mmCIF file of C-alpha atoms in Angstrom:
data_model
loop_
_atom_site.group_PDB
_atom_site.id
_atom_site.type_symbol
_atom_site.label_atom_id
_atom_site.label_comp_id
_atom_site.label_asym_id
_atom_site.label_seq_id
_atom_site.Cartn_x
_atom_site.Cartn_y
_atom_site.Cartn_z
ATOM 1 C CA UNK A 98 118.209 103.837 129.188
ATOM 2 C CA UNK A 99 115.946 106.603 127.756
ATOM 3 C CA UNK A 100 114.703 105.370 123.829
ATOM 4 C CA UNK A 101 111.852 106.431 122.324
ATOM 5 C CA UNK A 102 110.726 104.886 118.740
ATOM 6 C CA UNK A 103 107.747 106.568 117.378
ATOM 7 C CA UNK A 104 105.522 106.158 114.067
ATOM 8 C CA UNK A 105 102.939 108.251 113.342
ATOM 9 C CA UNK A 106 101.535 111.123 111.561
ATOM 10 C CA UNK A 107 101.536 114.996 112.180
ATOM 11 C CA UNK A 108 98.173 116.405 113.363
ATOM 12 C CA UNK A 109 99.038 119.940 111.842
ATOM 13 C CA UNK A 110 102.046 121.755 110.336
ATOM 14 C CA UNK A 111 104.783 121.509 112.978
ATOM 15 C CA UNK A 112 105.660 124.939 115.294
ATOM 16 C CA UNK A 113 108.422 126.184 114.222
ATOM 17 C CA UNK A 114 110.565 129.071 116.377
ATOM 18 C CA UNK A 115 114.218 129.904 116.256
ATOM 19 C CA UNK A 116 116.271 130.916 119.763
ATOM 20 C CA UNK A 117 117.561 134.505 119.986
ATOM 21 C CA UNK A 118 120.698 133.595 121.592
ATOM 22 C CA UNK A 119 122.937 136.069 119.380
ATOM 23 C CA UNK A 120 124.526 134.913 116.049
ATOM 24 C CA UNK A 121 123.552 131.063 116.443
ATOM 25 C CA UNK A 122 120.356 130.916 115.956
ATOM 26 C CA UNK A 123 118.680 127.617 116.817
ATOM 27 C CA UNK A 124 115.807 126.029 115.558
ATOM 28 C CA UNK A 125 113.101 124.822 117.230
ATOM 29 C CA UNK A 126 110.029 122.701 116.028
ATOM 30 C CA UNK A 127 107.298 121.838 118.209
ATOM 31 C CA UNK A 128 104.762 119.012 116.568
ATOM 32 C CA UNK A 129 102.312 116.608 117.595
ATOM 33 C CA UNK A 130 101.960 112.802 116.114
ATOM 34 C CA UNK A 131 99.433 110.144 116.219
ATOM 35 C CA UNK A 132 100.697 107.141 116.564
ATOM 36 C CA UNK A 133 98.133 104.048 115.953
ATOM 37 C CA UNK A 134 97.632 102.051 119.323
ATOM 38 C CA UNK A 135 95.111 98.401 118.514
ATOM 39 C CA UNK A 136 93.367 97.681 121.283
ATOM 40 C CA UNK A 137 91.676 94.458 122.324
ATOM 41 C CA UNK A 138 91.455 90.933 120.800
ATOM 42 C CA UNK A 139 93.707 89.906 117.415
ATOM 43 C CA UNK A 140 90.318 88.893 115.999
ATOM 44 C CA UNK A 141 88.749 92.918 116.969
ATOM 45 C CA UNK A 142 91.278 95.379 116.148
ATOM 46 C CA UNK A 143 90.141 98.411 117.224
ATOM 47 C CA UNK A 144 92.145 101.111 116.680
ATOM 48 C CA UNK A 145 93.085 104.176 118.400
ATOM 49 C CA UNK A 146 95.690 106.755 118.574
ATOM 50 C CA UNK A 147 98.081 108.613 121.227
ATOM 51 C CA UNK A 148 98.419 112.255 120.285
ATOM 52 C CA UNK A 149 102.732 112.175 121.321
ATOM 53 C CA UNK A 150 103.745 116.191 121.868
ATOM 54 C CA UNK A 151 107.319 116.218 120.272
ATOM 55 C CA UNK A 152 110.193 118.466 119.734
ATOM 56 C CA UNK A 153 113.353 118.731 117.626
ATOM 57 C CA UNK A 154 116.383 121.039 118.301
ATOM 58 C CA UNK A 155 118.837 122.314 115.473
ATOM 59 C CA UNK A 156 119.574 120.552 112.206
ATOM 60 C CA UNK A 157 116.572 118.027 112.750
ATOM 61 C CA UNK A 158 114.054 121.204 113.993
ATOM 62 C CA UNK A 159 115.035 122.749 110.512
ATOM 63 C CA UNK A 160 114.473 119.336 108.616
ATOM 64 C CA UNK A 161 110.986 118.957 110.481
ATOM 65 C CA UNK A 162 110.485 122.553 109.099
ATOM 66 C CA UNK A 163 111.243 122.576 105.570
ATOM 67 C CA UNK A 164 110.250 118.864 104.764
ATOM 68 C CA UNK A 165 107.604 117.864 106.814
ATOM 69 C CA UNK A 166 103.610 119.096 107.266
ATOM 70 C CA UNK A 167 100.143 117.834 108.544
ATOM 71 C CA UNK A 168 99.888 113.967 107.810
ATOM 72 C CA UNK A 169 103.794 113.134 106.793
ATOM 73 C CA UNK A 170 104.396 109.777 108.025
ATOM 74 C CA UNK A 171 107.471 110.039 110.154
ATOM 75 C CA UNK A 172 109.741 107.886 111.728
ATOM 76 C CA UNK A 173 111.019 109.448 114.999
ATOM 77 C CA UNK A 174 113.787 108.563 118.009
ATOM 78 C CA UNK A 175 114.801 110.533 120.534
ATOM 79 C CA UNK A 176 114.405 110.265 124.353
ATOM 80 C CA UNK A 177 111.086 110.973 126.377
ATOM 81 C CA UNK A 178 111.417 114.475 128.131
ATOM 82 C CA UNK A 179 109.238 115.045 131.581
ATOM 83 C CA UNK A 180 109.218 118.766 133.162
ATOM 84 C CA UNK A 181 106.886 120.926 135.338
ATOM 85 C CA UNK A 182 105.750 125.352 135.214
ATOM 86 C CA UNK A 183 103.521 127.171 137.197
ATOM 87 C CA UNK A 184 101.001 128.972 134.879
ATOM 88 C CA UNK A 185 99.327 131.791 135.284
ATOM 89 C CA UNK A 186 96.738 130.734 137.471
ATOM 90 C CA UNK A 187 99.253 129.155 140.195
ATOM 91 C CA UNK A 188 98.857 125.849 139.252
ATOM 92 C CA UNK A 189 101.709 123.470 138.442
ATOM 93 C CA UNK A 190 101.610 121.498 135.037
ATOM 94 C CA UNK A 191 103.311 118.910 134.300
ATOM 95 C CA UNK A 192 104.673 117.898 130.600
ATOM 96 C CA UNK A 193 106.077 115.145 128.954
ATOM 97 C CA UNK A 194 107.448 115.404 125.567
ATOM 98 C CA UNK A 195 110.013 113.193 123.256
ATOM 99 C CA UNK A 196 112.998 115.318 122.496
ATOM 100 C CA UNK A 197 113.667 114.125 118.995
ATOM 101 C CA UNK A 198 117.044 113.287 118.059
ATOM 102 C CA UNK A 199 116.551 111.499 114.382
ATOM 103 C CA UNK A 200 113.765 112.033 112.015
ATOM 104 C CA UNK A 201 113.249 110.559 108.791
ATOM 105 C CA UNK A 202 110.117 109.538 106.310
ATOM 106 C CA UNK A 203 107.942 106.761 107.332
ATOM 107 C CA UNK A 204 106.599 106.550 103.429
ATOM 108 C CA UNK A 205 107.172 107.995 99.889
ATOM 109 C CA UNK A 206 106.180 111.150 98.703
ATOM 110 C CA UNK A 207 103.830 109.470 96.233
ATOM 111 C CA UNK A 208 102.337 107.013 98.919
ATOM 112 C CA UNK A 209 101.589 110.017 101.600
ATOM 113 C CA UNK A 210 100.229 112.161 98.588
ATOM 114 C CA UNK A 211 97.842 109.326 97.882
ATOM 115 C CA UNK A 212 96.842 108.556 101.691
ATOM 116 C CA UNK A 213 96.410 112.536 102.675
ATOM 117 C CA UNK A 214 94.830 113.295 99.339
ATOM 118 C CA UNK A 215 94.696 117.067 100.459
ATOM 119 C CA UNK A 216 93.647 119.872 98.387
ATOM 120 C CA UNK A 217 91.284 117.833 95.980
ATOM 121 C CA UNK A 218 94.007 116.347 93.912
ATOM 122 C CA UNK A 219 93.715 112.609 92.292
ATOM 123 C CA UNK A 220 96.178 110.160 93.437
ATOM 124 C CA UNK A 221 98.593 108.999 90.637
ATOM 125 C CA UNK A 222 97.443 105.711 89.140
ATOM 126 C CA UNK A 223 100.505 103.265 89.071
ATOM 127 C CA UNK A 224 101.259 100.321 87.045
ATOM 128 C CA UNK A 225 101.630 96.485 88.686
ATOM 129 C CA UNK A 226 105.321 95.151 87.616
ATOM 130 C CA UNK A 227 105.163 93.601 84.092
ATOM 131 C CA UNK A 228 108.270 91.566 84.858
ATOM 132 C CA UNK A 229 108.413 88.065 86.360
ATOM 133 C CA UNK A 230 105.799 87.558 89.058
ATOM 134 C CA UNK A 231 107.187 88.565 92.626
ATOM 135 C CA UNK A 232 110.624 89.781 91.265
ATOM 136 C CA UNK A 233 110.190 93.604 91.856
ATOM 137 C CA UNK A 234 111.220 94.405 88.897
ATOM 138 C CA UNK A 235 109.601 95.548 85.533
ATOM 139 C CA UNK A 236 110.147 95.215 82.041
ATOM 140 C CA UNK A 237 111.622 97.793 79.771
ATOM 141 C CA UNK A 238 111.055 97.500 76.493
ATOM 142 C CA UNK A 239 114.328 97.512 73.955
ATOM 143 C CA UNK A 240 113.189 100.243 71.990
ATOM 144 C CA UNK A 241 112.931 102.874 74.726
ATOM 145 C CA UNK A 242 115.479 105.910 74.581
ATOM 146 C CA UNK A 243 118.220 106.344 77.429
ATOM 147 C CA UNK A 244 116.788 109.956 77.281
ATOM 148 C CA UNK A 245 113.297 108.728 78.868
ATOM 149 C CA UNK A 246 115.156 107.222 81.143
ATOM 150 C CA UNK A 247 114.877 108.430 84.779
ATOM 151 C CA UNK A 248 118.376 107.099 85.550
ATOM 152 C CA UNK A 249 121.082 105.414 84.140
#
Protein backbone atom coordinates (compact mmCIF):
# COMPACT_ATOMS: atom_id res chain seq x y z
CA UNK A 1 0.00 0.00 0.00
CA UNK A 2 1.07 3.52 -1.14
CA UNK A 3 -0.35 6.33 1.79
CA UNK A 4 1.07 9.36 2.36
CA UNK A 5 -0.26 11.71 5.40
CA UNK A 6 1.38 15.01 5.41
CA UNK A 7 1.15 18.28 7.72
CA UNK A 8 2.86 21.13 7.01
CA UNK A 9 3.04 24.51 5.63
CA UNK A 10 3.58 25.98 2.03
CA UNK A 11 7.04 27.53 1.47
CA UNK A 12 5.59 29.91 -1.33
CA UNK A 13 2.37 30.35 -3.33
CA UNK A 14 1.76 26.97 -4.99
CA UNK A 15 2.60 26.57 -9.12
CA UNK A 16 -0.20 26.54 -10.70
CA UNK A 17 -0.48 25.35 -14.71
CA UNK A 18 -3.44 24.00 -16.58
CA UNK A 19 -2.92 20.97 -19.43
CA UNK A 20 -3.66 21.92 -23.06
CA UNK A 21 -5.24 18.75 -23.88
CA UNK A 22 -8.25 20.40 -25.95
CA UNK A 23 -11.57 21.39 -24.23
CA UNK A 24 -10.72 19.71 -20.71
CA UNK A 25 -8.47 21.60 -19.36
CA UNK A 26 -6.76 20.22 -16.26
CA UNK A 27 -5.29 21.78 -13.47
CA UNK A 28 -2.18 21.37 -12.16
CA UNK A 29 -0.55 22.74 -8.87
CA UNK A 30 2.91 22.15 -8.03
CA UNK A 31 3.82 23.21 -4.14
CA UNK A 32 6.29 22.54 -1.63
CA UNK A 33 5.51 21.90 2.34
CA UNK A 34 7.48 21.79 5.44
CA UNK A 35 6.54 19.44 7.51
CA UNK A 36 8.08 19.65 11.27
CA UNK A 37 10.42 16.53 11.92
CA UNK A 38 11.79 16.58 16.22
CA UNK A 39 14.81 15.15 16.39
CA UNK A 40 16.65 13.69 19.36
CA UNK A 41 15.75 13.14 23.06
CA UNK A 42 11.87 13.90 24.47
CA UNK A 43 13.68 16.12 26.98
CA UNK A 44 15.70 18.20 23.64
CA UNK A 45 13.29 18.72 20.97
CA UNK A 46 14.98 20.02 18.31
CA UNK A 47 13.17 20.72 15.51
CA UNK A 48 13.59 20.53 11.90
CA UNK A 49 11.73 20.35 8.74
CA UNK A 50 11.50 18.18 5.36
CA UNK A 51 10.82 20.46 2.43
CA UNK A 52 7.99 17.51 0.71
CA UNK A 53 7.69 18.58 -3.31
CA UNK A 54 3.88 17.92 -3.91
CA UNK A 55 1.36 17.95 -6.61
CA UNK A 56 -2.41 17.97 -7.09
CA UNK A 57 -4.33 17.09 -10.34
CA UNK A 58 -7.93 18.48 -11.20
CA UNK A 59 -10.56 19.56 -8.70
CA UNK A 60 -7.94 19.45 -5.72
CA UNK A 61 -5.05 21.41 -8.13
CA UNK A 62 -7.85 24.14 -8.50
CA UNK A 63 -8.69 24.09 -4.65
CA UNK A 64 -4.81 24.34 -3.87
CA UNK A 65 -5.08 27.35 -6.32
CA UNK A 66 -7.80 29.47 -5.28
CA UNK A 67 -7.66 28.72 -1.43
CA UNK A 68 -4.36 28.12 -0.46
CA UNK A 69 -0.84 30.42 -0.39
CA UNK A 70 2.64 30.65 1.36
CA UNK A 71 2.23 29.40 5.08
CA UNK A 72 -1.54 27.74 4.91
CA UNK A 73 -1.43 24.91 7.17
CA UNK A 74 -2.59 21.97 5.16
CA UNK A 75 -3.55 18.65 5.70
CA UNK A 76 -2.54 16.45 2.72
CA UNK A 77 -2.98 12.48 1.47
CA UNK A 78 -2.18 11.15 -1.51
CA UNK A 79 0.41 8.51 -2.56
CA UNK A 80 4.31 9.10 -2.84
CA UNK A 81 5.25 9.42 -6.64
CA UNK A 82 9.09 8.35 -7.71
CA UNK A 83 10.22 9.07 -11.52
CA UNK A 84 13.48 9.77 -13.44
CA UNK A 85 14.51 12.61 -16.88
CA UNK A 86 17.56 13.23 -18.47
CA UNK A 87 18.26 17.03 -18.35
CA UNK A 88 19.96 18.98 -20.41
CA UNK A 89 23.30 18.22 -19.45
CA UNK A 90 22.86 14.24 -19.91
CA UNK A 91 22.46 13.48 -16.55
CA UNK A 92 19.59 11.44 -15.12
CA UNK A 93 17.54 12.94 -12.11
CA UNK A 94 15.63 11.33 -10.14
CA UNK A 95 12.27 12.76 -8.33
CA UNK A 96 10.04 11.86 -5.79
CA UNK A 97 6.92 13.70 -5.21
CA UNK A 98 3.39 12.95 -3.27
CA UNK A 99 0.64 13.02 -5.81
CA UNK A 100 -2.05 14.58 -3.69
CA UNK A 101 -5.34 13.12 -3.72
CA UNK A 102 -7.23 15.10 -0.64
CA UNK A 103 -6.41 18.45 0.68
CA UNK A 104 -8.00 20.27 3.32
CA UNK A 105 -7.03 23.11 6.15
CA UNK A 106 -4.80 22.12 8.90
CA UNK A 107 -6.09 25.46 10.96
CA UNK A 108 -8.61 28.39 10.83
CA UNK A 109 -8.39 31.29 8.85
CA UNK A 110 -8.07 33.40 11.99
CA UNK A 111 -5.37 31.05 13.62
CA UNK A 112 -3.03 31.00 10.26
CA UNK A 113 -3.66 34.88 9.95
CA UNK A 114 -2.31 35.19 13.46
CA UNK A 115 0.75 32.62 13.05
CA UNK A 116 1.86 34.10 9.36
CA UNK A 117 1.15 37.64 10.45
CA UNK A 118 2.09 38.76 6.80
CA UNK A 119 1.81 42.14 5.47
CA UNK A 120 2.16 44.04 8.91
CA UNK A 121 -1.32 43.40 10.07
CA UNK A 122 -2.23 42.86 14.02
CA UNK A 123 -3.61 39.59 14.92
CA UNK A 124 -7.27 39.78 16.18
CA UNK A 125 -7.40 39.81 19.97
CA UNK A 126 -9.99 37.11 21.12
CA UNK A 127 -11.94 36.72 24.19
CA UNK A 128 -11.42 33.48 26.80
CA UNK A 129 -15.07 31.71 27.15
CA UNK A 130 -17.13 33.53 29.85
CA UNK A 131 -19.23 30.41 30.32
CA UNK A 132 -18.60 27.56 32.77
CA UNK A 133 -14.92 26.72 33.06
CA UNK A 134 -13.84 23.98 30.41
CA UNK A 135 -17.34 23.81 28.74
CA UNK A 136 -16.47 25.48 25.33
CA UNK A 137 -19.04 27.45 25.40
CA UNK A 138 -19.72 31.22 26.18
CA UNK A 139 -22.27 33.25 27.58
CA UNK A 140 -24.69 35.38 25.70
CA UNK A 141 -26.22 37.85 27.35
CA UNK A 142 -30.36 38.00 27.21
CA UNK A 143 -30.51 41.31 25.93
CA UNK A 144 -28.54 40.79 22.72
CA UNK A 145 -30.53 41.10 19.30
CA UNK A 146 -30.99 37.90 16.97
CA UNK A 147 -29.78 40.51 14.35
CA UNK A 148 -26.09 40.55 15.97
CA UNK A 149 -26.27 37.26 15.83
CA UNK A 150 -23.81 35.41 13.53
CA UNK A 151 -26.20 32.44 13.26
CA UNK A 152 -29.28 31.24 14.36
Amino acid sequence: MNKAILVGRLTKDPEVRYSSSGENQMAIARFTLAVDRRRGSSSNNEQTADFISCVAFGKTGEFIEHYVHKGTKLVVEGRIQTGSYTNKDGVKVYTTEVVVEQAEFAESKSASGASSNEGGQQPRETSAPTGNAGDGFMNIPDSVDDEEMPFI
